């Protein structure tokens, strides 16, 4: 049946892009078998309550393949109708050209800029580890889920992917499973024109389990690879899935022509004939596939209800933890937060980074779900709070991160932490290096995420470091990002107020 599901999605995706007269059909058609396994068997998701806390997370890092995601979300019963699929890439539709968080039921994050989604997935997997460390007990595991992401050749080329993968390997995020759609094709042609490194060796060096030589169209092989991924309790896993872009398209399979443009009626006809789909029907879903997903939805609902029963038992046995959980999930602030921070006494004059650091320390004390870290500049940023521990492999109970000199990944990982829910993250570096993380900041603003950035050394008086470290244009550059609130305190009182 999963093969039938995959073939239905191939036809759906081709029709979706064709009707819109724009989009990316190749990836959805090529990854349909992987998607059928994930959405039809592997992942624990319940469309009737798509935000239940212990669901598995799925991130389409290759966001241009959005027709893939929308097709499966429709089939699994999310709030995406057939008419919504027909409105693909239209203004104000539920099915925008790239997945958008908050616009479409079941979409976990906004993706499109390549590598951002993968790095968000790292943040989600890290959040799962931290929440499990805090809330699970000997008798109840209420946080126990996986994060899956599909990434393409473009994601693998982006520098942010290497940054985030390096940190994920260092932290041992074993419940992160990345599936590499390795189809050898990008917009401009074959990837051998610009991308010939061994991705497998790179990820092995990062400390990942690498499962190679998987036929991405062989569902049994992909299933076995995912099971192998789950058996490794020390490392994240990347599955190297060889696929054919636009599999079954008679003339455009394995070509760049299938990447970012509609296939055309003749190609779609040939594809549908190849997979025994009715050529005369557009947006076709067989009754058998509909019934399969109805039954699967009932199973998923049972899984979610079983979790809710365990959650109720956990809550009854652990009232203080339940109180902390509710506060964290709702991001509820203490009523005395403003008073406590504004009443802090400091000797003036004092550098704003020091006064802001003191305010942050008080916030750490008052807000148990506040977490964050710096890109190797914590002593200068004044953002490290030693008494609350730090996150390292094997111990995720701390609240301080060491992101290393990985500003771009830091920005996207904090987005993933916020998207997971239950944590309020911040990220810190020098203001001049905000340029290194700007795309992630922009996406946080676009998604309206509760992420805080601490940018210190915000003046030309950085002086001796010279013009490379003097942030001349950076405040203005940040202020023009829609939806980003930029506060630049001028003294210790304003620095305290900025945190509240």
XYZ file of C-alpha atoms in Angstrom:
500
model
C 0.000 0.000 0.000
C 2.857 2.423 0.719
C 3.938 2.150 -2.929
C 0.404 3.061 -3.959
C 0.554 6.048 -1.606
C 3.849 7.150 -3.135
C 2.472 6.940 -6.656
C -0.638 8.910 -5.716
C 1.613 11.642 -4.291
C 3.645 11.662 -7.506
C 0.533 12.368 -9.525
C -0.788 14.883 -6.999
C 2.494 16.798 -6.852
C 2.786 16.966 -10.620
C -0.789 18.264 -10.911
C -0.321 20.758 -8.069
C 2.684 22.387 -9.715
C 1.171 22.211 -13.190
C -2.008 24.028 -12.158
C -0.002 26.741 -10.405
C 2.192 27.023 -13.505
C 5.189 27.342 -11.204
C 6.945 25.359 -8.532
C 9.257 22.408 -8.040
C 7.859 19.004 -9.056
C 11.086 16.990 -9.169
C 11.769 16.602 -5.452
C 8.185 15.663 -4.449
C 8.061 13.007 -7.155
C 11.523 11.702 -6.318
C 10.956 11.565 -2.546
C 7.421 10.177 -2.624
C 8.478 6.715 -1.425
C 10.334 8.192 1.552
C 7.336 10.367 2.376
C 4.900 7.465 2.143
C 6.948 5.546 4.715
C 7.328 8.516 7.060
C 3.741 9.765 6.950
C 2.091 6.374 6.475
C 4.013 4.316 9.014
C 6.995 5.770 10.872
C 6.033 9.136 12.355
C 3.736 9.660 15.319
C 1.578 12.602 14.283
C -2.129 13.126 14.862
C -3.847 15.512 12.486
C -6.842 15.815 14.814
C -4.532 17.533 17.313
C -1.525 18.486 15.271
C 0.204 20.429 18.059
C 0.211 17.713 20.744
C 3.492 18.085 22.612
C 5.019 14.629 22.125
C 4.429 14.341 18.388
C 7.333 13.582 16.107
C 8.595 16.649 14.278
C 9.053 16.716 10.508
C 11.015 19.485 8.807
C 11.187 19.827 5.033
C 14.538 21.564 4.833
C 14.309 21.393 1.048
C 11.376 23.777 1.288
C 11.036 24.262 -2.459
C 9.535 20.746 -2.518
C 6.485 22.018 -0.648
C 4.046 20.141 -2.908
C 5.446 16.986 -1.274
C 4.587 18.220 2.213
C 1.168 19.595 1.318
C 0.203 16.344 -0.422
C 1.032 14.265 2.636
C -0.556 16.717 5.060
C -3.740 16.547 2.978
C -3.723 12.752 2.952
C -3.085 12.478 6.699
C -6.117 14.628 7.474
C -4.602 17.986 8.310
C -6.557 21.134 7.555
C -5.569 21.212 3.893
C -8.381 20.516 1.461
C -8.154 19.502 -2.176
C -9.122 23.073 -3.049
C -6.158 24.257 -0.990
C -3.883 22.045 -3.075
C -5.360 23.619 -6.185
C -4.530 27.067 -4.745
C -0.825 26.222 -4.513
C 1.430 29.301 -4.643
C -1.546 31.684 -4.808
C -1.785 34.818 -2.674
C -3.275 34.189 0.799
C -3.624 30.438 0.201
C -2.864 27.781 2.813
C -0.312 26.314 0.423
C 2.338 28.979 -0.241
C 5.322 28.302 -2.483
C 7.519 27.458 0.485
C 6.170 26.105 3.798
C 5.229 28.850 6.254
C 4.867 28.303 9.984
C 1.507 29.501 11.276
C -0.080 29.559 7.829
C -0.550 25.840 7.235
C -1.690 23.136 9.643
C 1.101 20.635 10.250
C 3.967 22.839 9.080
C 6.544 22.923 11.889
C 8.746 25.734 10.559
C 9.160 28.160 7.684
C 11.702 26.785 5.228
C 13.028 27.792 1.846
C 16.447 29.349 2.440
C 18.403 26.111 2.215
C 19.971 24.703 5.349
C 17.751 26.716 7.680
C 15.254 23.892 8.120
C 17.950 21.340 8.876
C 19.373 23.671 11.515
C 15.883 24.244 12.962
C 15.593 20.464 13.213
C 18.826 20.382 15.219
C 17.243 22.896 17.608
C 14.057 20.837 17.886
C 16.030 17.671 18.628
C 18.041 19.557 21.240
C 14.823 20.842 22.828
C 13.496 17.276 23.011
C 16.611 16.214 24.913
C 16.351 19.132 27.327
C 12.636 18.712 27.975
C 13.098 14.969 28.507
C 15.913 15.608 30.986
C 13.738 17.967 32.990
C 10.305 16.365 32.919
C 10.689 12.601 32.479
C 10.680 10.469 35.619
C 11.453 6.840 36.371
C 7.782 5.993 35.998
C 6.769 8.233 33.098
C 8.396 9.350 29.844
C 6.215 12.176 28.623
C 8.857 13.610 26.272
C 10.040 10.922 23.874
C 9.896 11.739 20.195
C 12.038 11.968 17.074
C 12.845 14.815 14.734
C 12.992 13.969 11.031
C 14.224 16.217 8.255
C 14.574 15.789 4.508
C 17.373 17.786 2.942
C 18.633 18.078 -0.608
C 21.893 18.779 -2.376
C 21.437 22.513 -1.891
C 21.043 22.097 1.863
C 24.236 20.059 1.904
C 26.138 22.794 0.082
C 25.153 25.559 2.492
C 27.640 26.452 5.212
C 24.971 26.612 7.898
C 24.412 22.876 7.481
C 28.018 22.114 8.358
C 27.863 24.407 11.385
C 24.669 22.833 12.704
C 25.690 19.255 11.901
C 28.982 19.764 13.714
C 27.198 20.892 16.872
C 24.571 18.135 16.615
C 27.320 15.535 16.433
C 29.158 17.097 19.363
C 25.986 17.019 21.464
C 25.045 13.473 20.464
C 21.486 14.254 19.347
C 20.591 10.633 18.637
C 16.886 11.308 18.071
C 17.631 13.476 15.042
C 17.280 11.592 11.750
C 18.186 13.416 8.540
C 17.351 11.917 5.164
C 19.506 13.213 2.326
C 17.644 13.316 -0.990
C 20.774 12.636 -3.032
C 19.576 13.060 -6.621
C 22.673 14.732 -8.125
C 20.629 17.601 -9.586
C 20.446 21.302 -8.751
C 18.927 24.253 -10.590
C 21.921 24.851 -12.850
C 22.556 21.215 -13.759
C 24.282 18.158 -12.363
C 25.841 18.659 -8.957
C 29.190 17.439 -10.281
C 29.604 20.908 -11.766
C 30.232 22.374 -8.302
C 29.771 19.767 -5.563
C 32.007 16.703 -5.612
C 33.013 16.204 -1.983
C 32.158 13.127 0.050
C 29.169 14.195 2.118
C 29.311 10.876 3.947
C 32.892 11.444 5.085
C 32.041 14.973 6.167
C 29.214 13.789 8.411
C 31.308 10.933 9.777
C 33.858 13.553 10.797
C 31.063 15.493 12.511
C 30.322 12.451 14.679
C 27.181 11.245 12.911
C 26.078 7.735 12.096
C 26.083 7.667 8.285
C 23.970 5.044 6.520
C 25.083 4.844 2.906
C 23.929 3.225 -0.339
C 20.218 3.391 0.398
C 17.866 3.260 -2.580
C 15.434 6.065 -1.820
C 12.771 4.344 -3.922
C 13.051 1.065 -2.002
C 10.733 1.432 0.963
C 12.105 -1.640 2.722
C 15.651 -0.266 2.545
C 14.591 3.120 3.889
C 12.616 1.472 6.707
C 15.627 -0.644 7.659
C 17.825 2.472 7.634
C 15.447 4.346 9.947
C 15.367 1.387 12.324
C 19.166 1.354 12.299
C 19.143 5.087 13.031
C 16.909 4.540 16.048
C 19.165 1.797 17.388
C 22.114 4.207 17.751
C 21.746 5.913 21.134
C 24.920 8.010 20.846
C 24.799 9.829 17.506
C 22.455 11.620 15.133
C 21.966 9.828 11.829
C 22.030 10.867 8.201
C 20.580 8.427 5.676
C 22.125 8.818 2.230
C 19.134 8.066 0.001
C 19.892 7.918 -3.715
C 16.863 9.096 -5.647
C 15.880 10.059 -9.170
C 14.480 13.550 -9.488
C 11.062 13.403 -11.198
C 11.133 9.595 -11.240
C 8.993 8.297 -14.092
C 8.866 11.475 -16.175
C 9.781 10.095 -19.622
C 12.107 12.892 -20.711
C 12.780 14.991 -17.603
C 13.736 12.369 -15.020
C 17.291 13.018 -13.788
C 17.445 16.453 -15.426
C 17.612 19.993 -14.094
C 14.489 20.758 -16.139
C 12.467 18.880 -13.516
C 13.796 20.877 -10.588
C 12.048 24.226 -10.678
C 9.398 24.298 -13.408
C 6.168 22.457 -14.243
C 6.709 19.204 -16.109
C 4.169 19.915 -18.842
C 1.107 17.901 -19.822
C 2.926 15.331 -21.962
C 5.469 14.556 -19.261
C 2.723 14.213 -16.668
C 0.824 11.876 -18.974
C 3.894 9.675 -19.331
C 4.516 9.738 -15.582
C 0.941 8.714 -14.798
C 1.081 5.906 -17.336
C 4.320 4.693 -15.751
C 2.670 4.423 -12.319
C -0.758 3.194 -13.487
C -2.528 6.407 -12.535
C -5.609 7.551 -14.489
C -4.313 9.919 -17.150
C -7.653 11.679 -17.552
C -8.003 12.589 -13.860
C -6.200 15.468 -12.175
C -5.658 15.638 -8.397
C -6.568 11.971 -8.189
C -6.570 10.072 -4.895
C -7.782 6.471 -4.975
C -10.405 5.194 -2.551
C -7.895 2.639 -1.273
C -5.399 5.335 -0.320
C -8.122 7.403 1.331
C -9.190 4.389 3.394
C -5.579 3.589 4.287
C -5.081 7.042 5.758
C -8.441 6.969 7.542
C -7.334 3.818 9.334
C -3.883 5.241 9.956
C -5.398 8.414 11.424
C -7.365 6.321 13.918
C -4.150 4.561 14.975
C -2.375 7.885 15.408
C -5.237 9.250 17.478
C -5.027 6.187 19.725
C -1.298 6.820 20.190
C -1.940 10.410 21.150
C -4.726 9.464 23.565
C -2.435 6.903 25.204
C 0.139 9.659 25.682
C -2.491 11.952 27.193
C -3.428 9.212 29.666
C 0.212 8.824 30.684
C 0.559 12.597 30.903
C -2.387 12.765 33.314
C -0.802 10.072 35.496
C 2.530 11.925 35.421
C 0.821 15.214 36.321
C -0.985 13.659 39.289
C 2.248 12.166 40.598
C 4.381 15.264 39.964
C 2.364 18.433 40.685
C 5.410 20.725 40.890
C 6.790 19.477 37.587
C 3.323 19.909 36.070
C 3.276 23.504 37.296
C 6.662 24.124 35.671
C 5.472 22.416 32.474
C 2.402 24.633 32.176
C 4.442 27.756 32.796
C 6.966 26.720 30.141
C 4.491 25.651 27.469
C 2.551 28.904 27.918
C 5.764 30.970 28.275
C 4.130 32.507 31.322
C 6.266 35.197 32.932
C 6.466 35.733 36.705
C 4.284 38.623 37.853
C 7.209 40.200 39.702
C 9.721 39.934 36.841
C 9.757 43.640 36.001
C 9.992 44.730 39.622
C 12.765 42.258 40.448
C 14.908 43.282 37.492
C 14.324 47.022 37.711
C 15.147 46.982 41.438
C 18.634 45.619 40.787
C 21.213 48.042 42.170
C 24.336 48.752 40.146
C 27.245 51.095 40.508
C 27.268 53.717 37.787
C 28.827 54.172 35.375
C 28.755 50.579 34.189
C 29.008 49.056 30.710
C 25.593 48.148 29.321
C 26.755 44.601 28.592
C 27.485 44.183 32.312
C 24.200 45.673 33.473
C 22.307 43.640 30.867
C 24.203 40.569 32.063
C 23.081 41.211 35.632
C 19.497 41.549 34.438
C 19.830 38.288 32.511
C 21.111 36.532 35.638
C 18.027 37.661 37.525
C 15.828 36.526 34.626
C 17.523 33.103 34.751
C 16.604 32.914 38.426
C 12.965 33.824 37.834
C 12.224 32.065 34.508
C 13.059 28.345 34.664
C 12.484 27.790 30.942
C 14.890 30.566 29.874
C 17.874 29.036 28.044
C 20.596 30.345 25.805
C 24.197 30.758 24.899
C 26.852 32.565 22.968
C 28.956 31.965 19.874
C 32.140 31.498 21.926
C 31.887 35.004 23.379
C 30.088 34.373 26.674
C 32.797 35.985 28.854
C 32.539 39.141 26.749
C 28.764 39.042 26.234
C 28.172 38.420 29.972
C 25.561 35.771 29.183
C 26.866 32.642 30.945
C 25.177 31.702 34.223
C 27.271 28.896 35.686
C 24.912 27.987 38.510
C 22.355 26.694 35.996
C 24.649 24.187 34.305
C 25.415 23.718 30.647
C 24.169 21.380 27.956
C 26.670 18.752 26.883
C 26.460 15.252 25.418
C 24.935 12.905 27.959
C 23.652 15.674 30.224
C 20.955 17.937 28.826
C 19.708 19.263 32.159
C 21.613 22.550 31.963
C 20.401 25.852 30.576
C 23.596 27.311 29.093
C 24.708 26.465 25.558
C 28.158 26.604 24.050
C 27.398 27.221 20.393
C 31.032 27.625 19.412
C 31.970 30.019 16.627
C 28.873 29.101 14.632
C 26.758 32.258 14.500
C 24.565 31.238 11.587
C 23.712 27.838 13.045
C 23.214 29.440 16.459
C 20.491 31.654 15.018
C 18.660 28.808 13.301
C 19.084 26.376 16.206
C 17.548 28.891 18.617
C 14.643 29.161 16.174
C 14.221 25.394 16.444
C 14.331 25.560 20.234
C 11.552 28.154 20.204
C 9.491 26.248 17.626
C 9.548 23.079 19.699
C 7.757 24.902 22.575
C 8.585 24.761 26.256
C 11.757 26.848 26.065
C 12.500 30.560 25.655
C 15.931 30.846 23.994
C 18.429 33.651 23.527
C 21.585 33.877 21.433
C 24.565 36.171 21.934
C 27.542 37.489 19.989
C 29.151 40.804 19.030
C 26.856 43.157 17.123
C 29.152 43.174 14.103
C 28.652 39.423 13.724
C 24.877 39.727 13.513
C 25.544 39.729 9.770
C 26.651 36.106 10.080
C 23.208 35.099 11.374
C 20.938 37.555 9.583
C 18.947 34.992 7.536
C 17.997 33.130 10.721
C 17.026 36.379 12.453
C 14.866 37.310 9.484
C 13.068 33.965 9.618
C 12.524 34.307 13.378
C 10.866 37.665 12.743
C 8.814 36.210 9.896
C 7.572 33.418 12.185
C 7.092 35.779 15.164
C 9.215 33.540 17.376
C 10.028 34.505 20.983
C 13.802 34.563 20.459
C 16.055 37.179 22.064
C 19.388 38.277 20.616
C 22.076 39.820 22.785
C 24.500 41.824 20.650
C 27.248 43.436 22.695
C 30.221 45.584 21.660
C 27.816 47.785 19.746
C 30.042 50.815 19.264
C 32.857 52.151 17.124
C 34.725 52.376 20.429
C 35.622 48.716 19.958
C 38.619 50.709 18.838
C 41.766 48.637 18.862
C 40.074 45.763 17.025
C 39.791 48.022 14.013
C 37.081 48.551 11.389
C 36.354 44.831 10.903
C 34.871 44.771 14.400
C 33.267 48.209 14.454
C 29.489 47.917 13.894
C 28.816 51.023 11.833
C 25.678 50.045 9.896
C 24.406 47.094 11.898
C 21.724 48.670 14.091
C 20.065 50.202 11.043
C 20.398 46.917 9.160
C 18.586 45.088 11.954
C 15.895 47.736 12.293
C 14.803 47.326 8.675
C 13.919 43.649 9.242
C 10.089 43.604 9.459
C 8.835 42.316 12.795
C 12.151 42.555 14.643
C 12.142 44.736 17.759
C 15.546 46.398 18.198
C 16.415 47.927 21.590
C 19.706 49.770 22.084
C 20.054 50.752 25.748
C 22.112 53.815 26.582
C 22.715 53.168 30.287
C 22.204 50.584 33.014
C 18.539 51.464 33.596
C 17.697 51.042 29.935
C 19.711 47.805 29.839
C 17.602 46.395 32.665
C 14.388 47.603 31.058
C 15.326 45.975 27.760
C 15.012 42.539 29.361
C 11.510 43.143 30.688
